[in-house]
PDB file of C-alpha atoms and ligand atoms in Angstrom:
ATOM      1  CA  MET A   1      -0.126  30.130   2.379  1.00  0.00           C
ATOM      2  CA  GLU A   2      -1.182  27.008   0.097  1.00  0.00           C
ATOM      3  CA  SER A   3      -2.798  24.436   2.517  1.00  0.00           C
ATOM      4  CA  ARG A   4      -1.178  21.417   3.401  1.00  0.00           C
ATOM      5  CA  LYS A   5      -1.215  17.905   0.935  1.00  0.00           C
ATOM      6  CA  VAL A   6      -2.940  15.058   2.211  1.00  0.00           C
ATOM      7  CA  ALA A   7      -1.783  11.934   1.903  1.00  0.00           C
ATOM      8  CA  LEU A   8      -4.810   8.561   2.013  1.00  0.00           C
ATOM      9  CA  VAL A   9      -2.579   5.438   3.002  1.00  0.00           C
ATOM     10  CA  THR A  10      -5.056   2.006   3.223  1.00  0.00           C
ATOM     11  CA  GLY A  11      -4.141  -0.514   5.274  1.00  0.00           C
ATOM     12  CA  ALA A  12      -2.182   1.812   7.651  1.00  0.00           C
ATOM     13  CA  SER A  13      -2.899   0.608  11.037  1.00  0.00           C
ATOM     14  CA  ARG A  14       0.585  -1.763  11.328  1.00  0.00           C
ATOM     15  CA  GLY A  15       3.358  -3.015   9.357  1.00  0.00           C
ATOM     16  CA  ILE A  16       4.192  -1.071   5.795  1.00  0.00           C
ATOM     17  CA  GLY A  17       1.193   1.535   5.906  1.00  0.00           C
ATOM     18  CA  ARG A  18       1.522   2.552   9.352  1.00  0.00           C
ATOM     19  CA  ALA A  19       5.621   3.452   8.834  1.00  0.00           C
ATOM     20  CA  ILE A  20       4.153   4.866   5.447  1.00  0.00           C
ATOM     21  CA  ALA A  21       1.842   7.180   7.295  1.00  0.00           C
ATOM     22  CA  VAL A  22       4.250   8.155   9.743  1.00  0.00           C
ATOM     23  CA  GLU A  23       7.336   8.866   7.210  1.00  0.00           C
ATOM     24  CA  LEU A  24       4.516  11.159   5.180  1.00  0.00           C
ATOM     25  CA  ALA A  25       3.276  12.725   8.554  1.00  0.00           C
ATOM     26  CA  LYS A  26       7.079  13.503   9.145  1.00  0.00           C
ATOM     27  CA  ASN A  27       7.036  15.757   6.252  1.00  0.00           C
ATOM     28  CA  LYS A  28       4.451  17.605   6.929  1.00  0.00           C
ATOM     29  CA  ILE A  29       1.535  15.941   5.136  1.00  0.00           C
ATOM     30  CA  ASN A  30      -1.731  15.406   6.472  1.00  0.00           C
ATOM     31  CA  ILE A  31      -3.258  11.700   6.832  1.00  0.00           C
ATOM     32  CA  VAL A  32      -5.521   9.716   6.263  1.00  0.00           C
ATOM     33  CA  ILE A  33      -4.913   6.600   7.918  1.00  0.00           C
ATOM     34  CA  ASN A  34      -7.570   3.664   6.941  1.00  0.00           C
ATOM     35  CA  TYR A  35      -8.056   0.497   8.447  1.00  0.00           C
ATOM     36  CA  ASN A  36     -10.063  -2.635   8.443  1.00  0.00           C
ATOM     37  CA  LYS A  37     -10.284  -4.307  11.703  1.00  0.00           C
ATOM     38  CA  ASP A  38      -8.033  -2.757  13.976  1.00  0.00           C
ATOM     39  CA  GLU A  39      -9.883   0.445  15.228  1.00  0.00           C
ATOM     40  CA  LYS A  40      -7.430   0.618  18.161  1.00  0.00           C
ATOM     41  CA  GLU A  41      -4.261   0.180  16.890  1.00  0.00           C
ATOM     42  CA  ALA A  42      -5.449   2.886  13.434  1.00  0.00           C
ATOM     43  CA  ALA A  43      -6.291   5.224  16.287  1.00  0.00           C
ATOM     44  CA  ASN A  44      -3.457   4.861  17.849  1.00  0.00           C
ATOM     45  CA  VAL A  45      -1.222   5.680  14.830  1.00  0.00           C
ATOM     46  CA  ALA A  46      -3.374   8.635  13.863  1.00  0.00           C
ATOM     47  CA  GLU A  47      -2.884  10.177  17.556  1.00  0.00           C
ATOM     48  CA  GLY A  48       1.006   9.519  17.071  1.00  0.00           C
ATOM     49  CA  ILE A  49       1.269  11.212  13.686  1.00  0.00           C
ATOM     50  CA  LYS A  50      -0.885  14.752  15.212  1.00  0.00           C
ATOM     51  CA  LYS A  51       2.535  14.602  17.822  1.00  0.00           C
ATOM     52  CA  LEU A  52       4.296  15.214  14.717  1.00  0.00           C
ATOM     53  CA  GLY A  53       2.144  18.364  14.306  1.00  0.00           C
ATOM     54  CA  VAL A  54      -0.032  17.602  11.414  1.00  0.00           C
ATOM     55  CA  GLU A  55      -4.069  16.090  11.007  1.00  0.00           C
ATOM     56  CA  SER A  56      -4.925  13.163  10.887  1.00  0.00           C
ATOM     57  CA  ILE A  57      -7.745  10.536  10.910  1.00  0.00           C
ATOM     58  CA  ALA A  58      -8.242   6.834  11.170  1.00  0.00           C
ATOM     59  CA  VAL A  59     -11.067   6.276   8.837  1.00  0.00           C
ATOM     60  CA  LYS A  60     -12.831   2.126   8.392  1.00  0.00           C
ATOM     61  CA  ALA A  61     -13.021   0.942   5.296  1.00  0.00           C
ATOM     62  CA  ASP A  62     -12.850  -2.328   3.861  1.00  0.00           C
ATOM     63  CA  VAL A  63     -11.407  -1.960   0.785  1.00  0.00           C
ATOM     64  CA  SER A  64     -12.443  -5.348  -1.102  1.00  0.00           C
ATOM     65  CA  ASN A  65     -15.618  -3.311  -0.278  1.00  0.00           C
ATOM     66  CA  PHE A  66     -16.855  -0.696  -2.724  1.00  0.00           C
ATOM     67  CA  ASP A  67     -19.300   1.164  -1.284  1.00  0.00           C
ATOM     68  CA  GLU A  68     -17.172   1.304   1.980  1.00  0.00           C
ATOM     69  CA  CYS A  69     -14.723   2.718  -0.148  1.00  0.00           C
ATOM     70  CA  ALA A  70     -16.747   5.568  -1.396  1.00  0.00           C
ATOM     71  CA  ALA A  71     -17.812   6.657   2.200  1.00  0.00           C
ATOM     72  CA  MET A  72     -14.384   6.767   2.883  1.00  0.00           C
ATOM     73  CA  ILE A  73     -13.461   8.928   0.546  1.00  0.00           C
ATOM     74  CA  GLU A  74     -16.463  11.032   1.106  1.00  0.00           C
ATOM     75  CA  ALA A  75     -15.238  11.456   5.019  1.00  0.00           C
ATOM     76  CA  VAL A  76     -12.020  12.370   3.237  1.00  0.00           C
ATOM     77  CA  ARG A  77     -13.904  15.156   1.069  1.00  0.00           C
ATOM     78  CA  LYS A  78     -16.164  16.349   4.305  1.00  0.00           C
ATOM     79  CA  ARG A  79     -12.342  16.447   5.970  1.00  0.00           C
ATOM     80  CA  PHE A  80      -9.971  17.986   4.081  1.00  0.00           C
ATOM     81  CA  GLY A  81     -11.495  18.499   0.377  1.00  0.00           C
ATOM     82  CA  PHE A  82      -8.713  17.286  -1.509  1.00  0.00           C
ATOM     83  CA  LEU A  83      -6.270  14.155  -2.058  1.00  0.00           C
ATOM     84  CA  ASP A  84      -2.345  14.926  -3.531  1.00  0.00           C
ATOM     85  CA  ILE A  85      -1.101  11.089  -2.392  1.00  0.00           C
ATOM     86  CA  LEU A  86      -2.691   7.874  -2.610  1.00  0.00           C
ATOM     87  CA  VAL A  87      -1.142   5.159  -1.044  1.00  0.00           C
ATOM     88  CA  ASN A  88      -2.703   1.997  -1.756  1.00  0.00           C
ATOM     89  CA  ASN A  89      -0.833  -0.163   0.497  1.00  0.00           C
ATOM     90  CA  ALA A  90      -3.655  -3.036   2.190  1.00  0.00           C
ATOM     91  CA  GLY A  91      -3.133  -6.528   1.452  1.00  0.00           C
ATOM     92  CA  ALA A  92      -3.851 -10.013   2.329  1.00  0.00           C
ATOM     93  CA  LEU A  93      -2.617 -13.357   2.261  1.00  0.00           C
ATOM     94  CA  SER A  94      -3.753 -16.828   1.961  1.00  0.00           C
ATOM     95  CA  ASP A  95      -1.482 -19.092   1.038  1.00  0.00           C
ATOM     96  CA  LYS A  96      -2.135 -22.661  -0.525  1.00  0.00           C
ATOM     97  CA  SER A  97      -0.797 -24.341  -3.649  1.00  0.00           C
ATOM     98  CA  LEU A  98      -3.098 -24.530  -6.582  1.00  0.00           C
ATOM     99  CA  LYS A  99      -4.526 -27.988  -6.029  1.00  0.00           C
ATOM    100  CA  ASN A 100      -5.173 -27.265  -2.285  1.00  0.00           C
ATOM    101  CA  MET A 101      -6.528 -23.063  -2.620  1.00  0.00           C
ATOM    102  CA  THR A 102     -10.153 -22.678  -2.410  1.00  0.00           C
ATOM    103  CA  LYS A 103     -12.016 -20.427  -3.987  1.00  0.00           C
ATOM    104  CA  GLU A 104     -12.826 -18.734  -1.131  1.00  0.00           C
ATOM    105  CA  GLN A 105      -9.149 -18.401  -0.874  1.00  0.00           C
ATOM    106  CA  TRP A 106      -8.532 -16.902  -4.451  1.00  0.00           C
ATOM    107  CA  ASN A 107     -11.610 -14.534  -3.625  1.00  0.00           C
ATOM    108  CA  LEU A 108      -9.986 -13.000  -0.463  1.00  0.00           C
ATOM    109  CA  VAL A 109      -6.808 -12.439  -2.099  1.00  0.00           C
ATOM    110  CA  LEU A 110      -7.903 -10.798  -5.275  1.00  0.00           C
ATOM    111  CA  ARG A 111     -10.789  -8.934  -3.958  1.00  0.00           C
ATOM    112  CA  THR A 112      -8.277  -7.398  -1.328  1.00  0.00           C
ATOM    113  CA  ASN A 113      -5.668  -6.730  -3.383  1.00  0.00           C
ATOM    114  CA  LEU A 114      -6.532  -5.793  -6.984  1.00  0.00           C
ATOM    115  CA  ASP A 115     -10.120  -5.086  -6.286  1.00  0.00           C
ATOM    116  CA  GLY A 116      -9.310  -3.005  -3.383  1.00  0.00           C
ATOM    117  CA  THR A 117      -7.097  -1.093  -5.767  1.00  0.00           C
ATOM    118  CA  PHE A 118      -9.865  -0.740  -8.004  1.00  0.00           C
ATOM    119  CA  ASN A 119     -12.335   0.292  -5.353  1.00  0.00           C
ATOM    120  CA  VAL A 120     -10.002   2.959  -3.733  1.00  0.00           C
ATOM    121  CA  THR A 121      -8.473   4.143  -6.772  1.00  0.00           C
ATOM    122  CA  LYS A 122     -11.822   5.126  -8.914  1.00  0.00           C
ATOM    123  CA  ASN A 123     -13.782   6.324  -5.641  1.00  0.00           C
ATOM    124  CA  ALA A 124     -10.371   8.907  -4.764  1.00  0.00           C
ATOM    125  CA  LEU A 125      -9.321   9.700  -8.537  1.00  0.00           C
ATOM    126  CA  PRO A 126     -11.873  12.722  -8.477  1.00  0.00           C
ATOM    127  CA  LEU A 127     -10.614  14.191  -5.237  1.00  0.00           C
ATOM    128  CA  ILE A 128      -6.718  13.907  -6.124  1.00  0.00           C
ATOM    129  CA  ARG A 129      -5.051  17.224  -7.311  1.00  0.00           C
ATOM    130  CA  ASP A 130      -3.050  17.360 -10.510  1.00  0.00           C
ATOM    131  CA  ASN A 131       0.387  16.419  -9.778  1.00  0.00           C
ATOM    132  CA  GLY A 132      -0.374  14.268  -7.035  1.00  0.00           C
ATOM    133  CA  ARG A 133       0.823  10.672  -6.368  1.00  0.00           C
ATOM    134  CA  ILE A 134      -0.380   7.547  -6.662  1.00  0.00           C
ATOM    135  CA  ILE A 135       1.468   4.754  -5.223  1.00  0.00           C
ATOM    136  CA  ASN A 136       0.370   1.012  -5.531  1.00  0.00           C
ATOM    137  CA  ILE A 137       2.112  -1.243  -2.900  1.00  0.00           C
ATOM    138  CA  SER A 138       2.842  -4.419  -5.256  1.00  0.00           C
ATOM    139  CA  SER A 139       5.432  -7.417  -4.630  1.00  0.00           C
ATOM    140  CA  ILE A 140       7.874  -8.819  -5.965  1.00  0.00           C
ATOM    141  CA  VAL A 141       5.951 -11.774  -6.614  1.00  0.00           C
ATOM    142  CA  GLY A 142       4.260 -10.331  -8.944  1.00  0.00           C
ATOM    143  CA  ILE A 143       6.982 -10.737 -11.196  1.00  0.00           C
ATOM    144  CA  SER A 144       8.745 -13.610 -10.215  1.00  0.00           C
ATOM    145  CA  GLY A 145       6.041 -15.977  -8.842  1.00  0.00           C
ATOM    146  CA  ASN A 146       6.564 -18.106  -5.771  1.00  0.00           C
ATOM    147  CA  PHE A 147       4.710 -21.585  -4.587  1.00  0.00           C
ATOM    148  CA  GLY A 148       1.723 -21.197  -3.026  1.00  0.00           C
ATOM    149  CA  GLN A 149       0.918 -17.969  -3.993  1.00  0.00           C
ATOM    150  CA  THR A 150      -1.237 -18.418  -7.420  1.00  0.00           C
ATOM    151  CA  ASN A 151      -3.516 -16.023  -6.030  1.00  0.00           C
ATOM    152  CA  TYR A 152      -1.345 -13.463  -4.426  1.00  0.00           C
ATOM    153  CA  ALA A 153       1.433 -13.154  -7.278  1.00  0.00           C
ATOM    154  CA  ALA A 154      -1.935 -12.729  -9.921  1.00  0.00           C
ATOM    155  CA  SER A 155      -3.151  -9.647  -7.590  1.00  0.00           C
ATOM    156  CA  LYS A 156       0.184  -8.073  -7.355  1.00  0.00           C
ATOM    157  CA  ALA A 157       0.782  -8.584 -11.104  1.00  0.00           C
ATOM    158  CA  GLY A 158      -2.240  -7.218 -11.431  1.00  0.00           C
ATOM    159  CA  VAL A 159      -1.536  -4.033  -9.766  1.00  0.00           C
ATOM    160  CA  MET A 160       1.738  -4.009 -11.672  1.00  0.00           C
ATOM    161  CA  GLY A 161      -0.605  -3.575 -14.887  1.00  0.00           C
ATOM    162  CA  PHE A 162      -3.365  -1.091 -13.086  1.00  0.00           C
ATOM    163  CA  THR A 163      -0.298   0.955 -12.731  1.00  0.00           C
ATOM    164  CA  LYS A 164       1.184   1.066 -16.089  1.00  0.00           C
ATOM    165  CA  SER A 165      -2.270   1.823 -17.845  1.00  0.00           C
ATOM    166  CA  LEU A 166      -3.589   4.130 -15.202  1.00  0.00           C
ATOM    167  CA  ALA A 167       0.213   5.829 -15.355  1.00  0.00           C
ATOM    168  CA  LYS A 168      -0.490   6.604 -19.525  1.00  0.00           C
ATOM    169  CA  GLU A 169      -4.116   7.793 -18.366  1.00  0.00           C
ATOM    170  CA  LEU A 170      -3.182  10.434 -16.162  1.00  0.00           C
ATOM    171  CA  GLY A 171      -0.029  11.931 -17.027  1.00  0.00           C
ATOM    172  CA  LYS A 172      -1.904  14.964 -18.703  1.00  0.00           C
ATOM    173  CA  HIS A 173      -2.881  16.066 -15.106  1.00  0.00           C
ATOM    174  CA  LYS A 174       1.190  15.230 -14.184  1.00  0.00           C
ATOM    175  CA  ILE A 175       0.127  12.835 -11.463  1.00  0.00           C
ATOM    176  CA  THR A 176       2.025   9.809 -11.137  1.00  0.00           C
ATOM    177  CA  VAL A 177       1.073   6.090 -11.046  1.00  0.00           C
ATOM    178  CA  ASN A 178       4.284   3.796  -9.745  1.00  0.00           C
ATOM    179  CA  ALA A 179       4.343   0.573  -7.575  1.00  0.00           C
ATOM    180  CA  VAL A 180       6.503  -0.355  -5.517  1.00  0.00           C
ATOM    181  CA  ALA A 181       7.225  -4.172  -5.061  1.00  0.00           C
ATOM    182  CA  PRO A 182       9.194  -5.153  -1.998  1.00  0.00           C
ATOM    183  CA  GLY A 183      10.766  -8.295  -0.767  1.00  0.00           C
ATOM    184  CA  PHE A 184      10.826  -9.902   1.987  1.00  0.00           C
ATOM    185  CA  ILE A 185       9.789  -7.254   4.809  1.00  0.00           C
ATOM    186  CA  ASP A 186       9.890  -7.825   8.878  1.00  0.00           C
ATOM    187  CA  THR A 187       5.964  -7.736   9.930  1.00  0.00           C
ATOM    188  CA  GLU A 188       2.563  -9.507  10.681  1.00  0.00           C
ATOM    189  CA  MET A 189       2.129 -10.945   7.137  1.00  0.00           C
ATOM    190  CA  THR A 190       5.784 -12.516   7.220  1.00  0.00           C
ATOM    191  CA  LYS A 191       5.748 -13.643  10.665  1.00  0.00           C
ATOM    192  CA  ASN A 192       4.692 -17.370  10.060  1.00  0.00           C
ATOM    193  CA  ILE A 193       7.407 -17.983   7.556  1.00  0.00           C
ATOM    194  CA  PRO A 194       9.064 -20.939   9.703  1.00  0.00           C
ATOM    195  CA  PHE A 195      12.506 -19.886  10.874  1.00  0.00           C
ATOM    196  CA  ILE A 196      14.727 -21.773   8.618  1.00  0.00           C
ATOM    197  CA  ARG A 197      13.131 -20.650   5.534  1.00  0.00           C
ATOM    198  CA  LYS A 198      13.681 -17.409   6.977  1.00  0.00           C
ATOM    199  CA  LYS A 199      17.564 -18.192   6.969  1.00  0.00           C
ATOM    200  CA  ILE A 200      17.551 -19.342   3.808  1.00  0.00           C
ATOM    201  CA  MET A 201      15.640 -16.750   2.103  1.00  0.00           C
ATOM    202  CA  ILE A 202      18.073 -14.004   3.909  1.00  0.00           C
ATOM    203  CA  ALA A 203      21.342 -16.123   2.965  1.00  0.00           C
ATOM    204  CA  MET A 204      19.926 -15.017  -0.805  1.00  0.00           C
ATOM    205  CA  ILE A 205      19.647 -11.522   0.082  1.00  0.00           C
ATOM    206  CA  PRO A 206      23.038  -9.600  -1.054  1.00  0.00           C
ATOM    207  CA  ILE A 207      22.233  -7.127   1.632  1.00  0.00           C
ATOM    208  CA  GLY A 208      22.264  -9.681   3.985  1.00  0.00           C
ATOM    209  CA  ARG A 209      19.102  -8.981   5.848  1.00  0.00           C
ATOM    210  CA  VAL A 210      15.606  -8.221   5.925  1.00  0.00           C
ATOM    211  CA  GLY A 211      13.740  -5.355   4.928  1.00  0.00           C
ATOM    212  CA  LEU A 212      12.025  -2.815   7.511  1.00  0.00           C
ATOM    213  CA  PRO A 213       8.792  -1.197   7.270  1.00  0.00           C
ATOM    214  CA  GLU A 214      10.556   1.924   6.556  1.00  0.00           C
ATOM    215  CA  ASP A 215      12.879   0.897   3.961  1.00  0.00           C
ATOM    216  CA  VAL A 216      10.147   0.401   2.178  1.00  0.00           C
ATOM    217  CA  ALA A 217       8.434   3.825   3.175  1.00  0.00           C
ATOM    218  CA  ASN A 218      11.420   5.958   3.071  1.00  0.00           C
ATOM    219  CA  LEU A 219      11.144   5.076  -0.881  1.00  0.00           C
ATOM    220  CA  VAL A 220       7.189   5.766  -0.747  1.00  0.00           C
ATOM    221  CA  ALA A 221       8.169   9.239   0.859  1.00  0.00           C
ATOM    222  CA  PHE A 222      10.753   9.813  -1.741  1.00  0.00           C
ATOM    223  CA  ILE A 223       7.845   8.892  -4.838  1.00  0.00           C
ATOM    224  CA  ALA A 224       5.107  11.119  -2.650  1.00  0.00           C
ATOM    225  CA  SER A 225       7.524  14.284  -2.977  1.00  0.00           C
ATOM    226  CA  ASP A 226       8.100  17.303  -5.378  1.00  0.00           C
ATOM    227  CA  LYS A 227      11.070  15.704  -6.711  1.00  0.00           C
ATOM    228  CA  SER A 228      10.110  12.743  -8.239  1.00  0.00           C
ATOM    229  CA  GLY A 229       7.662  14.107 -10.587  1.00  0.00           C
ATOM    230  CA  TYR A 230       9.202  12.648 -13.727  1.00  0.00           C
ATOM    231  CA  ILE A 231       9.271   8.865 -12.941  1.00  0.00           C
ATOM    232  CA  THR A 232       5.766   7.350 -13.901  1.00  0.00           C
ATOM    233  CA  GLY A 233       4.470   3.911 -14.711  1.00  0.00           C
ATOM    234  CA  GLU A 234       7.520   2.374 -13.172  1.00  0.00           C
ATOM    235  CA  VAL A 235       7.979  -0.579 -10.885  1.00  0.00           C
ATOM    236  CA  ILE A 236      10.521  -0.239  -8.118  1.00  0.00           C
ATOM    237  CA  CYS A 237      11.328  -2.993  -6.246  1.00  0.00           C
ATOM    238  CA  ILE A 238      13.186  -2.920  -3.021  1.00  0.00           C
ATOM    239  CA  ASP A 239      14.144  -6.286  -1.675  1.00  0.00           C
ATOM    240  CA  GLY A 240      17.871  -5.961  -1.171  1.00  0.00           C
ATOM    241  CA  GLY A 241      18.729  -7.021  -4.199  1.00  0.00           C
ATOM    242  CA  PHE A 242      16.800 -10.517  -3.853  1.00  0.00           C
ATOM    243  CA  SER A 243      15.594 -10.389  -7.258  1.00  0.00           C
ATOM    244  CA  PHE A 244      17.860  -8.869  -9.811  1.00  0.00           C
TER     245      PHE A 244
HETATM  246  P1  NAP B 301       0.079  -6.362   7.461  1.00  0.00           P
HETATM  247  O1  NAP B 301       0.999  -6.122   8.401  1.00  0.00           O
HETATM  248  O2  NAP B 301       0.005  -7.991   6.917  1.00  0.00           O
HETATM  249  O3  NAP B 301      -0.612  -4.948   7.621  1.00  0.00           O
HETATM  250  C1  NAP B 301      -1.641  -5.310   6.738  1.00  0.00           C
HETATM  251  C2  NAP B 301      -2.551  -4.294   6.402  1.00  0.00           C
HETATM  252  O4  NAP B 301      -3.438  -4.236   5.964  1.00  0.00           O
HETATM  253  C3  NAP B 301      -3.364  -3.744   7.855  1.00  0.00           C
HETATM  254  O5  NAP B 301      -3.342  -2.772   8.550  1.00  0.00           O
HETATM  255  C4  NAP B 301      -4.298  -4.535   7.743  1.00  0.00           C
HETATM  256  O6  NAP B 301      -5.771  -3.709   8.699  1.00  0.00           O
HETATM  257  C5  NAP B 301      -4.638  -4.030   6.430  1.00  0.00           C
HETATM  258  N1  NAP B 301      -5.707  -4.517   5.331  1.00  0.00           N
HETATM  259  C6  NAP B 301      -5.824  -5.901   5.367  1.00  0.00           C
HETATM  260  N2  NAP B 301      -7.197  -5.890   4.715  1.00  0.00           N
HETATM  261  C7  NAP B 301      -7.665  -5.198   4.572  1.00  0.00           C
HETATM  262  C8  NAP B 301      -8.816  -4.918   3.858  1.00  0.00           C
HETATM  263  N3  NAP B 301      -9.787  -5.593   3.132  1.00  0.00           N
HETATM  264  N4  NAP B 301      -9.318  -3.424   4.249  1.00  0.00           N
HETATM  265  C9  NAP B 301      -8.755  -2.542   4.136  1.00  0.00           C
HETATM  266  N5  NAP B 301      -7.348  -2.446   4.908  1.00  0.00           N
HETATM  267  C10 NAP B 301      -7.343  -4.157   5.192  1.00  0.00           C
HETATM  268  O7  NAP B 301       0.677  -6.360   5.974  1.00  0.00           O
HETATM  269  P2  NAP B 301       2.079  -5.364   5.365  1.00  0.00           P
HETATM  270  O8  NAP B 301       3.518  -6.478   5.634  1.00  0.00           O
HETATM  271  O9  NAP B 301       2.627  -4.345   6.273  1.00  0.00           O
HETATM  272  O10 NAP B 301       1.607  -5.574   4.091  1.00  0.00           O
HETATM  273  C11 NAP B 301       1.689  -4.497   3.478  1.00  0.00           C
HETATM  274  C12 NAP B 301       1.556  -4.046   1.911  1.00  0.00           C
HETATM  275  O11 NAP B 301       2.959  -4.994   1.498  1.00  0.00           O
HETATM  276  C13 NAP B 301       0.465  -4.913   1.682  1.00  0.00           C
HETATM  277  O12 NAP B 301      -0.166  -4.827  -0.044  1.00  0.00           O
HETATM  278  C14 NAP B 301       1.560  -6.775   1.043  1.00  0.00           C
HETATM  279  O13 NAP B 301       0.825  -7.676  -0.119  1.00  0.00           O
HETATM  280  C15 NAP B 301       2.738  -5.745   0.568  1.00  0.00           C
HETATM  281  N6  NAP B 301       3.609  -6.902   0.681  1.00  0.00           N
HETATM  282  C16 NAP B 301       4.586  -7.201   1.619  1.00  0.00           C
HETATM  283  C17 NAP B 301       5.520  -7.703   2.122  1.00  0.00           C
HETATM  284  C18 NAP B 301       6.205  -8.154   3.349  1.00  0.00           C
HETATM  285  O14 NAP B 301       7.038  -9.250   3.428  1.00  0.00           O
HETATM  286  N7  NAP B 301       5.695  -7.755   4.325  1.00  0.00           N
HETATM  287  C19 NAP B 301       6.462  -7.654   0.762  1.00  0.00           C
HETATM  288  C20 NAP B 301       5.775  -7.580  -0.099  1.00  0.00           C
HETATM  289  C21 NAP B 301       4.545  -6.902  -0.143  1.00  0.00           C
HETATM  290  P3  NAP B 301      -6.537  -4.412   9.827  1.00  0.00           P
HETATM  291  O15 NAP B 301      -5.972  -5.764  10.649  1.00  0.00           O
HETATM  292  O16 NAP B 301      -7.228  -3.019  10.178  1.00  0.00           O
HETATM  293  O17 NAP B 301      -7.592  -5.035   8.749  1.00  0.00           O
END
């Protein structure tokens, strides 16, 4: 019997990453939960996933740190031996207009979102089997830009360029590389947006509501499946129609 597929989801202790991990587990895929700070929640997610009948471990690594990513991938190799699906989801914000943005804010966001995608993917690549899937969580802000988010928009646009280039490199192994660009999704990351601004944003979404982590997870689960093998190098927006 063919052994079960294995997926690594970064930043899966909450929000979109957790929803992706759960959805992949429902499809009988073994799951590695990556987290940086919230060990307790990451362990809870892994325990919940095991109840779905698959294996799951939580591994700590700061994705902005290359050596920690190498150690995480070594832990995956020891436990599972290979990877089929990598979801680069871990991300951070630190908003300020460029005039007021510090170098630390720039570094935090670029190192987590863009360097993090490189650090994890570079280390994971030798473990990813043919027909694998790499799915990078970008943002519509990487296409449209946003006031106060020069750092975040630059990092997410960078992820798109990374995605397209790597798709060209890995096609020969039938490994697809795609980016998912969510709009406004209801998570910790967006909880501090002022109420009135949220109302204005919702009014601009044709579907008429904020997105849920599960909306993104359903798309990622499709891209992660065998049914998506002819889709690569794409940036797929999921924003209720906000940006079209
Ligand atoms: P979230 O609720 O803030 O969750 C972020 C996750 O990333 C947490 O699990 C956090 O884990 C982890 N994380 C943060 N820094 C990390 C690091 N250095 N190393 C490893 N893990 C790290 O955010 P979210 O809304 O689910 O966002 C998930 C992804 O979607 C991000 O890439 C974000 O940019 C993108 N996105 C979100 C939206 C939205 O509206 N929410 C829209 C577009 C794109 P710990 O707490 O354990 O560190």
